[in-house]
Coordinates of C-alpha atoms in Angstrom, one line a residue:
S446 CA 103.5 52.8 99.5
G447 CA 101.6 50.6 97.2
A448 CA 98.7 53.0 97.5
L449 CA 100.5 55.4 95.2
S450 CA 101.4 52.9 92.5
A451 CA 98.8 54.3 90.1
A452 CA 101.0 57.4 89.3
P453 CA 104.3 59.0 90.3
A454 CA 104.2 60.7 93.7
P455 CA 104.6 64.5 93.8
R456 CA 108.2 65.6 94.4
S457 CA 107.4 66.6 98.0
L458 CA 106.5 63.0 98.7
R459 CA 109.4 61.2 96.9
T460 CA 111.6 61.2 100.0
P461 CA 110.7 58.1 102.1
L462 CA 108.8 58.9 105.3
A463 CA 109.7 57.5 108.6
P464 CA 106.5 56.2 110.0
R465 CA 105.7 56.5 113.7
A466 CA 103.2 54.7 115.8
M467 CA 99.7 55.9 115.7
S468 CA 97.4 56.1 118.7
T469 CA 94.4 56.5 116.5
A470 CA 93.7 55.7 112.8
P471 CA 93.5 58.7 110.5
H472 CA 90.0 60.0 109.9
F473 CA 89.3 61.6 106.6
A474 CA 86.6 64.2 107.3
S475 CA 85.0 66.9 105.1
D476 CA 87.3 69.6 106.5
G477 CA 90.7 67.7 106.5
V478 CA 92.6 64.7 107.9
H479 CA 92.1 64.2 111.7
V480 CA 94.7 62.1 113.5
D481 CA 95.9 62.1 117.1
G482 CA 94.0 65.3 117.9
Q483 CA 95.5 67.2 114.9
M484 CA 93.5 68.4 111.8
I485 CA 95.2 69.2 108.5
P486 CA 92.8 71.1 106.1
Y487 CA 92.7 69.8 102.5
G488 CA 93.0 73.4 101.3
Q489 CA 96.4 73.7 102.8
L490 CA 97.5 70.4 101.3
L491 CA 96.3 71.2 97.8
A492 CA 98.2 74.5 97.9
Q493 CA 101.4 72.6 98.6
L494 CA 101.2 70.3 95.6
D495 CA 103.7 71.3 92.9
D496 CA 102.5 73.0 89.8
D497 CA 104.0 70.3 87.5
D498 CA 101.8 67.7 89.3
D499 CA 98.5 69.3 88.2
D500 CA 98.3 66.9 85.2
L501 CA 98.0 63.9 87.5
P502 CA 94.8 61.9 87.0
Q503 CA 92.2 62.9 89.5
P504 CA 92.2 59.6 91.6
A505 CA 96.0 59.7 91.8
H506 CA 95.9 63.4 92.6
A507 CA 93.5 62.6 95.4
L508 CA 95.9 59.9 96.7
A509 CA 98.7 62.4 96.6
V510 CA 96.6 64.8 98.7
R511 CA 95.9 62.0 101.2
S512 CA 99.6 61.0 101.4
M513 CA 100.6 64.7 101.8
A514 CA 98.3 64.9 104.8
L515 CA 99.8 61.8 106.3
A516 CA 103.3 63.1 105.5
R517 CA 102.6 66.2 107.5
A518 CA 101.5 64.0 110.4
S519 CA 104.7 61.9 109.9
L520 CA 102.6 58.8 109.2
A521 CA 102.9 56.0 106.6
P522 CA 100.0 56.2 104.2
P523 CA 97.4 53.4 104.6
A524 CA 95.4 51.9 101.8
L525 CA 92.6 54.2 100.8
G526 CA 89.1 53.1 99.8
P527 CA 86.7 54.6 97.3
E528 CA 84.9 56.6 100.0
A529 CA 88.2 58.3 101.0
L530 CA 89.1 59.0 97.4
A531 CA 85.7 60.6 96.8
L532 CA 86.2 62.9 99.9
A533 CA 89.7 63.8 98.7
A534 CA 88.5 64.7 95.2
A535 CA 85.8 67.1 96.6
P536 CA 86.7 70.7 97.0
A537 CA 87.6 71.9 100.4
P538 CA 84.4 73.3 102.1
T539 CA 84.1 76.9 103.3
P540 CA 83.9 77.0 107.1
P541 CA 80.5 78.7 107.7
A542 CA 80.0 81.6 110.1
S543 CA 78.0 80.9 113.2
L544 CA 75.4 82.9 115.1
D545 CA 75.7 83.9 118.7
F546 CA 72.0 83.8 119.6
P547 CA 70.7 86.7 121.7
E548 CA 69.0 86.4 125.0
G549 CA 65.2 86.3 124.7
L550 CA 65.2 84.5 121.3
D551 CA 62.6 81.7 121.4
T552 CA 64.1 78.3 122.1
H553 CA 63.0 76.7 118.9
W554 CA 64.9 79.3 116.8
R555 CA 68.2 78.6 118.7
D556 CA 68.9 75.5 116.6
Q557 CA 72.0 76.4 114.5
A558 CA 71.9 73.2 112.5
F559 CA 68.2 73.7 111.5
L560 CA 68.8 77.3 110.4
R561 CA 71.9 76.3 108.5
T562 CA 69.9 73.6 106.6
C563 CA 67.4 76.3 105.7
A564 CA 70.2 78.7 104.6
R565 CA 71.9 76.1 102.4
A566 CA 68.6 75.2 100.8
A567 CA 67.9 78.8 100.1
F568 CA 71.3 79.8 98.6
N569 CA 71.7 76.5 96.7
M570 CA 68.6 77.4 94.7
Y571 CA 70.7 79.9 92.9
E572 CA 72.4 76.9 91.3
A573 CA 69.2 76.1 89.3
K574 CA 70.7 78.1 86.4
S575 CA 69.2 76.1 83.4
R576 CA 65.8 74.8 82.5
D577 CA 66.7 71.2 83.2
T578 CA 68.9 71.5 86.3
A579 CA 68.9 68.2 88.3
A580 CA 67.8 68.1 91.9
E581 CA 71.1 66.5 92.9
E582 CA 73.0 69.5 91.6
V583 CA 71.0 71.9 93.8
F584 CA 70.6 69.7 96.9
P585 CA 73.8 67.6 97.0
G586 CA 74.9 65.4 99.9
E587 CA 73.7 62.5 101.9
G588 CA 70.7 62.0 104.2
L589 CA 68.2 63.5 101.8
A590 CA 65.0 62.0 100.2
A591 CA 62.4 63.1 97.8
R592 CA 64.8 65.6 96.2
T593 CA 62.8 67.7 93.6
V594 CA 63.7 70.8 91.6
D595 CA 61.5 72.5 89.1
A596 CA 63.7 74.8 87.1
R597 CA 60.6 75.7 85.0
G598 CA 61.6 74.2 81.7
D599 CA 60.4 76.5 78.9
L600 CA 59.4 79.0 81.6
H601 CA 62.9 79.3 83.0
G602 CA 63.6 82.9 83.6
V603 CA 60.0 83.8 83.9
Q604 CA 59.2 82.0 87.2
P605 CA 61.7 81.5 90.0
A606 CA 62.8 77.8 90.4
F607 CA 61.1 75.7 93.0
G608 CA 62.4 72.8 95.0
Y609 CA 62.1 70.6 98.1
F610 CA 63.6 67.7 99.9
V611 CA 63.2 65.7 103.1
E612 CA 66.1 65.7 105.5
T613 CA 65.7 62.3 106.9
S614 CA 67.7 62.6 110.1
S615 CA 65.4 65.4 111.5
A616 CA 62.2 64.3 109.6
T617 CA 62.0 67.8 108.1
L618 CA 60.5 68.7 104.7
V619 CA 62.2 71.8 103.3
V620 CA 60.4 73.7 100.6
T621 CA 62.2 76.6 98.9
W622 CA 62.5 78.9 95.8
C623 CA 65.2 80.8 94.0
G624 CA 65.6 84.5 94.8
S625 CA 65.5 87.3 92.3
T626 CA 67.7 86.7 89.2
T627 CA 65.7 88.0 86.3
L628 CA 63.7 91.0 85.2
A629 CA 60.5 89.0 85.7
D630 CA 61.5 88.4 89.3
W631 CA 62.0 92.1 89.9
L632 CA 58.6 92.9 88.3
N633 CA 57.0 90.4 90.7
N634 CA 58.8 92.2 93.6
G635 CA 57.2 95.4 92.6
S636 CA 53.7 93.9 92.3
F637 CA 52.9 94.5 96.0
T638 CA 49.1 95.0 95.8
P639 CA 47.8 93.4 99.0
V640 CA 45.4 90.5 98.2
T641 CA 43.4 87.9 100.1
S642 CA 42.6 84.3 99.1
S643 CA 39.8 81.9 99.5
R644 CA 42.3 79.5 101.0
W645 CA 42.5 81.5 104.2
G646 CA 40.0 84.4 104.0
G647 CA 37.2 86.1 102.2
D648 CA 36.6 89.2 104.3
E649 CA 37.6 92.8 104.4
A650 CA 39.4 92.3 107.6
D651 CA 41.7 89.6 106.2
I652 CA 45.4 89.3 106.4
R653 CA 46.6 90.2 103.0
A654 CA 49.6 88.9 101.0
H655 CA 51.9 90.5 98.4
N656 CA 50.2 90.0 95.1
G657 CA 53.2 89.0 93.0
M658 CA 54.4 86.5 95.6
S659 CA 50.9 85.1 96.2
G660 CA 50.5 84.2 92.6
I661 CA 53.8 82.3 92.5
V662 CA 52.9 80.3 95.6
E663 CA 49.4 79.5 94.5
N664 CA 50.8 78.2 91.2
D665 CA 53.4 76.0 92.9
L666 CA 51.0 74.5 95.4
A667 CA 48.5 73.8 92.6
L668 CA 51.4 71.8 90.9
Y669 CA 53.1 70.2 93.9
E670 CA 50.7 70.3 96.9
A671 CA 49.7 66.7 96.6
D672 CA 53.4 65.6 96.1
L673 CA 54.4 67.5 99.3
Q674 CA 51.6 65.8 101.3
R675 CA 52.6 62.4 100.0
A676 CA 56.2 63.0 101.0
I677 CA 55.1 64.0 104.4
E678 CA 53.2 60.7 104.9
K679 CA 55.8 58.5 103.2
H680 CA 58.8 59.8 105.1
G681 CA 57.2 60.4 108.5
V682 CA 57.8 64.2 108.2
E683 CA 57.4 66.0 111.5
T684 CA 58.3 69.5 110.5
L685 CA 57.5 71.4 107.3
V686 CA 59.6 74.5 106.7
F687 CA 59.3 77.1 103.9
T688 CA 62.5 79.0 103.4
G689 CA 64.3 81.2 100.9
H690 CA 66.5 84.2 100.3
S691 CA 65.3 87.6 99.2
L692 CA 62.2 87.2 97.0
A693 CA 62.2 83.5 97.9
G694 CA 62.1 84.5 101.6
G695 CA 58.9 86.5 100.9
L696 CA 57.5 83.5 99.0
A697 CA 58.2 81.4 102.1
Q698 CA 56.2 83.8 104.3
V699 CA 53.2 83.7 101.9
A700 CA 53.3 79.9 101.6
H701 CA 53.3 79.7 105.4
L702 CA 50.3 82.0 105.5
L703 CA 48.5 79.9 102.9
V704 CA 49.0 76.5 104.5
R705 CA 48.2 77.6 108.0
G706 CA 45.3 79.7 106.8
E707 CA 43.7 76.8 104.9
A708 CA 44.2 74.4 107.8
L709 CA 42.5 76.9 110.2
K710 CA 39.6 77.8 107.8
N711 CA 39.0 74.2 106.6
P712 CA 40.1 71.6 109.2
G713 CA 38.9 68.8 107.0
S714 CA 41.3 69.7 104.2
P715 CA 44.5 67.7 103.7
W716 CA 46.5 70.5 105.4
G717 CA 44.0 70.8 108.2
R718 CA 44.2 67.0 108.9
L719 CA 48.0 67.1 108.8
L720 CA 48.3 70.0 111.2
A721 CA 45.7 68.5 113.5
G722 CA 47.4 65.2 113.6
A723 CA 44.5 63.2 112.2
G724 CA 44.8 59.5 111.7
G725 CA 47.0 58.9 114.7
R726 CA 50.0 60.8 113.5
A727 CA 51.7 63.6 115.4
P728 CA 50.5 67.1 114.4
L729 CA 52.7 68.5 111.6
R730 CA 54.8 71.5 112.7
V731 CA 54.8 74.3 110.1
K732 CA 57.4 77.1 110.0
S733 CA 58.9 79.6 107.7
V734 CA 62.5 81.0 107.7
G735 CA 63.4 83.9 105.4
F736 CA 66.9 85.2 104.8
S737 CA 67.1 88.9 103.8
A738 CA 63.4 88.7 102.9
P739 CA 61.1 91.6 102.2
M740 CA 57.8 92.1 104.1
A741 CA 55.2 90.0 102.3
C742 CA 52.1 90.1 104.6
A743 CA 49.9 93.0 105.6
F744 CA 48.0 92.6 108.9
P745 CA 44.7 94.5 109.6
A746 CA 44.6 96.9 112.5
T747 CA 41.4 95.3 113.8
P748 CA 41.4 91.7 112.7
S749 CA 38.5 89.3 113.0
A750 CA 38.8 86.5 115.5
P751 CA 39.9 83.9 112.9
M752 CA 42.5 86.3 111.5
R753 CA 43.8 87.0 115.0
A754 CA 44.2 83.3 115.6
L755 CA 46.0 83.0 112.3
A756 CA 48.3 85.9 113.0
D757 CA 49.2 84.4 116.4
Q758 CA 50.2 81.1 114.8
L759 CA 52.3 82.9 112.2
N760 CA 54.0 85.1 114.8
D761 CA 55.0 82.0 116.8
N762 CA 56.4 80.1 113.8
A763 CA 58.0 82.5 111.4
L764 CA 61.5 83.9 111.4
T765 CA 63.3 86.5 109.2
V766 CA 67.1 86.9 109.4
V767 CA 68.4 90.3 108.5
Y768 CA 72.1 91.3 108.1
G769 CA 73.5 94.8 108.5
I770 CA 72.2 97.7 106.4
D771 CA 70.4 95.5 103.9
V772 CA 67.5 97.5 102.5
V773 CA 65.4 94.6 101.1
P774 CA 64.1 93.4 104.5
R775 CA 63.0 97.0 105.2
L776 CA 60.8 97.0 102.1
P777 CA 58.1 97.9 101.2
S778 CA 56.9 99.7 104.3
H779 CA 60.1 101.3 105.7
T780 CA 60.0 104.1 103.2
E781 CA 62.2 106.5 105.0
Y782 CA 65.2 104.2 104.9
A783 CA 64.5 103.2 101.3
V784 CA 64.7 106.9 100.3
K785 CA 67.9 107.3 102.3
C786 CA 69.5 104.4 100.5
F787 CA 68.2 105.7 97.1
E788 CA 69.6 109.2 97.8
A789 CA 73.0 107.9 98.9
G790 CA 73.2 105.5 95.9
V791 CA 72.3 108.2 93.4
A792 CA 74.8 110.6 94.9
E793 CA 77.5 107.9 94.6
A794 CA 76.6 107.3 91.0
A795 CA 76.6 111.0 90.3
R796 CA 80.2 111.3 91.4
R797 CA 81.1 108.7 88.9
S798 CA 79.3 109.5 85.7
I799 CA 76.0 111.3 86.1
P800 CA 75.6 115.1 86.0
R801 CA 75.5 116.7 89.4
W802 CA 72.0 118.2 88.9
V803 CA 70.4 114.7 88.5
P804 CA 70.6 113.4 92.1
G805 CA 69.2 116.5 93.7
M806 CA 66.3 116.6 91.3
I807 CA 65.4 112.9 91.7
T808 CA 65.8 112.6 95.4
G809 CA 63.9 115.9 95.9
L810 CA 60.9 114.4 94.0
V811 CA 61.2 111.2 96.0
R812 CA 61.3 113.0 99.3
R813 CA 58.2 115.1 98.4
F814 CA 56.5 111.9 97.4
V815 CA 57.1 110.1 100.7
A816 CA 56.3 113.2 102.7
A817 CA 52.9 113.5 101.0
K818 CA 50.6 111.6 103.3
K819 CA 47.2 112.7 101.9
R820 CA 45.6 111.3 98.8
E821 CA 44.9 114.7 97.4
A822 CA 48.5 115.8 97.9
L823 CA 49.8 112.8 96.1
A824 CA 47.3 113.2 93.3
A825 CA 48.3 116.8 92.9
L826 CA 52.0 115.9 93.0
T827 CA 51.8 113.1 90.4
G828 CA 49.0 114.6 88.3
T829 CA 47.0 111.4 88.6
S830 CA 45.2 109.2 91.2
L831 CA 46.6 106.1 89.6
L832 CA 48.3 103.8 92.2
V833 CA 47.9 106.5 94.9
D834 CA 45.8 104.4 97.2
E835 CA 48.3 101.5 96.9
L836 CA 51.3 103.7 97.5
L837 CA 49.7 105.2 100.6
F838 CA 48.9 101.7 101.9
V839 CA 52.6 100.8 101.6
A840 CA 53.9 104.1 102.9
G841 CA 51.6 103.8 105.9
G842 CA 53.5 100.6 107.0
A843 CA 50.7 98.1 106.4
F844 CA 53.2 95.4 105.3
R845 CA 55.3 94.1 108.1
H846 CA 57.3 91.0 109.0
S847 CA 55.4 88.2 110.6
G848 CA 56.9 86.5 113.6
T849 CA 60.4 87.0 114.9
V850 CA 63.1 89.2 113.2
L851 CA 66.7 88.1 114.1
Y852 CA 69.0 91.0 113.3
V853 CA 72.7 90.4 112.7
P854 CA 74.5 93.7 112.9
A855 CA 77.3 94.3 110.4
Q856 CA 80.6 93.1 111.7
A857 CA 83.7 95.4 112.0
E858 CA 85.1 96.8 108.7
D859 CA 82.2 95.3 106.8
V860 CA 82.1 97.8 103.9
G861 CA 82.1 97.1 100.2
D862 CA 81.6 93.9 98.3
E863 CA 84.7 91.9 99.4
D864 CA 84.4 88.2 98.9
D865 CA 87.6 87.6 100.8
G866 CA 86.3 85.0 103.2
S867 CA 86.9 87.2 106.2
H868 CA 83.8 85.9 107.9
E869 CA 84.4 82.2 107.3
G870 CA 84.5 80.3 110.6
A871 CA 83.6 83.5 112.5
V872 CA 81.1 83.8 115.2
W873 CA 78.7 86.7 114.5
A874 CA 78.0 88.5 117.8
G875 CA 75.7 91.3 118.9
L876 CA 72.6 89.7 117.5
R877 CA 69.2 91.1 118.6
S878 CA 65.6 89.9 118.0
C879 CA 62.0 91.1 118.3
K880 CA 58.5 90.0 117.5
G881 CA 55.7 91.9 115.7
D882 CA 55.8 95.6 115.3
G883 CA 59.1 95.9 117.2
Y884 CA 60.9 95.3 114.0
K885 CA 60.7 99.0 113.2
D886 CA 62.8 99.9 116.3
L887 CA 65.1 96.9 115.8
L888 CA 66.0 97.5 112.2
G889 CA 65.7 101.3 112.4
A890 CA 67.5 103.5 109.8
P891 CA 71.1 102.2 109.8
D892 CA 74.0 104.6 109.3
L893 CA 75.2 104.7 105.8
D894 CA 78.1 107.1 106.5
A895 CA 80.9 104.5 106.6
A896 CA 79.8 103.1 103.2
A897 CA 79.4 106.6 101.8
R898 CA 82.9 107.7 102.9
A899 CA 84.3 104.6 101.2
G900 CA 82.3 105.4 98.0
A901 CA 80.7 101.9 98.4
V902 CA 77.0 102.4 99.3
V903 CA 75.6 100.3 96.5
S904 CA 78.2 97.6 96.8
T905 CA 77.8 97.4 100.6
L906 CA 74.0 97.2 100.3
W907 CA 74.3 94.4 97.9
D908 CA 77.0 92.6 99.9
H909 CA 74.9 92.8 103.1
H910 CA 71.9 91.5 101.2
M911 CA 74.0 88.4 100.2
K912 CA 76.1 88.1 103.4
L913 CA 74.0 85.3 105.0
R914 CA 75.5 82.9 102.4
R915 CA 78.5 82.9 104.8
F916 CA 76.2 81.3 107.3
A917 CA 75.4 78.6 104.8
G918 CA 79.1 78.1 104.0
Y919 CA 78.6 79.2 100.4
R920 CA 81.0 81.4 98.5
K921 CA 80.2 83.4 95.4
G922 CA 81.2 81.3 92.4
G923 CA 81.5 78.2 94.5
P924 CA 79.5 74.9 94.1
A925 CA 76.3 74.1 95.8
V926 CA 76.9 73.3 99.5
P927 CA 75.9 69.8 100.8
I928 CA 72.7 70.2 102.8
V929 CA 74.0 67.9 105.5
D930 CA 77.7 67.7 106.4
S931 CA 79.0 64.3 105.4
D932 CA 80.2 63.5 108.9
T933 CA 76.8 64.3 110.3
A934 CA 75.0 62.2 107.8
K935 CA 77.3 59.2 108.5
A936 CA 76.8 59.6 112.3
D937 CA 73.0 59.8 111.8
A938 CA 73.1 56.7 109.6
T939 CA 75.2 54.8 112.1
E940 CA 73.0 55.8 115.0
A941 CA 69.9 54.7 113.0
A942 CA 71.4 51.4 112.2
S943 CA 72.4 50.8 115.8
S944 CA 68.8 51.7 116.9
A945 CA 67.4 49.3 114.4

């Protein structure tokens, strides 16, 4: 074919092909070549190219891949345009896992595409690895507007990266942060003093937020609040969603609290006007979606009327997705399980390199600490009253998840830190959900025995903490995942053009 004149064809294509009639033209999609009801994945085709053809120039290599696909379908290769070449040159995507939603889950959380957009935004933020990372590197793909990433410049490594974009097809503004990657992030995780803010409160009976996370969110809204509001107006945004993984999921909860709280306390503020639908526009919907996120808000036992109204709004519009035995979403209040994980992890480490007397001594002290419920007992145990009130506040369970918790139980044989793609394209079943305080019974204290028998407690805890990247279609070490699948973006663009 003249389409391959730019370079010699691979050996496997040098035998002339006998073309046959096509009932449909080949369609080059993101997952492979589709023709006459058959799909040939690009990954399979790349694997079949001979080793001595690896030095082909990239465009010719792409053409060879295309021709191989057509050869497998016994077709004569057609002329290929620039768009087809670009698709061929892209790495084969990872088929994402899907969620089998449980009965009883609120309808507006049963949107797989919406949740996957949030997951891709959350996990892609880990690609903001340098102080000058471009937004297109973190949020690749079509159908996006107002792409922005602040990788912090000279403060990179001290503050988690921040970013946002508008998904035009759904009129959704997605705001997100990077999860914990540095020592500074972990110090922020540990700064869990519950604080209020003039944005939403100013009373003893206020909803409180995690201090370290609240400071980060206040900083970013001071820098970008006006830009976000302008993007909402310019692009006709109907839904604002804060999202993130791990630490960033906690930041999303706090940002949600801050925006809704300010709108409720000050209806004349820009957020108040947007949420109320002032100026003839539809009221802005505000949500938060956290993946493997810690508890970031503390709710008073006897809230005031404004705080009760705010809590109700948060509970109707916040979601946290938890996978398996992950300990992070059970922190900081679920202390019993935290101690169980700590004890199992220390015991595992002791079998490898630490003297046997160390785990018993450490876990014994931790157990005594958690069991001490009175301030006097804790003060006597630690020899100081420093931090005692704060620790009792946490141990008493004052922090909790706001809104709905969607629990994805660990799938069969899911032990260790295996990045073998075993969940790619799978449908995760057995999901359960709850609202409010029911999370304690839902998440419970998972069984660590299987991981302990395999000597893989720590690696399994970490793997489960990162497992929801499978739902995004992201693999460890892989590139950022396009926010919107290319086929979906093209279909949306075609539909929009037809409507116009």
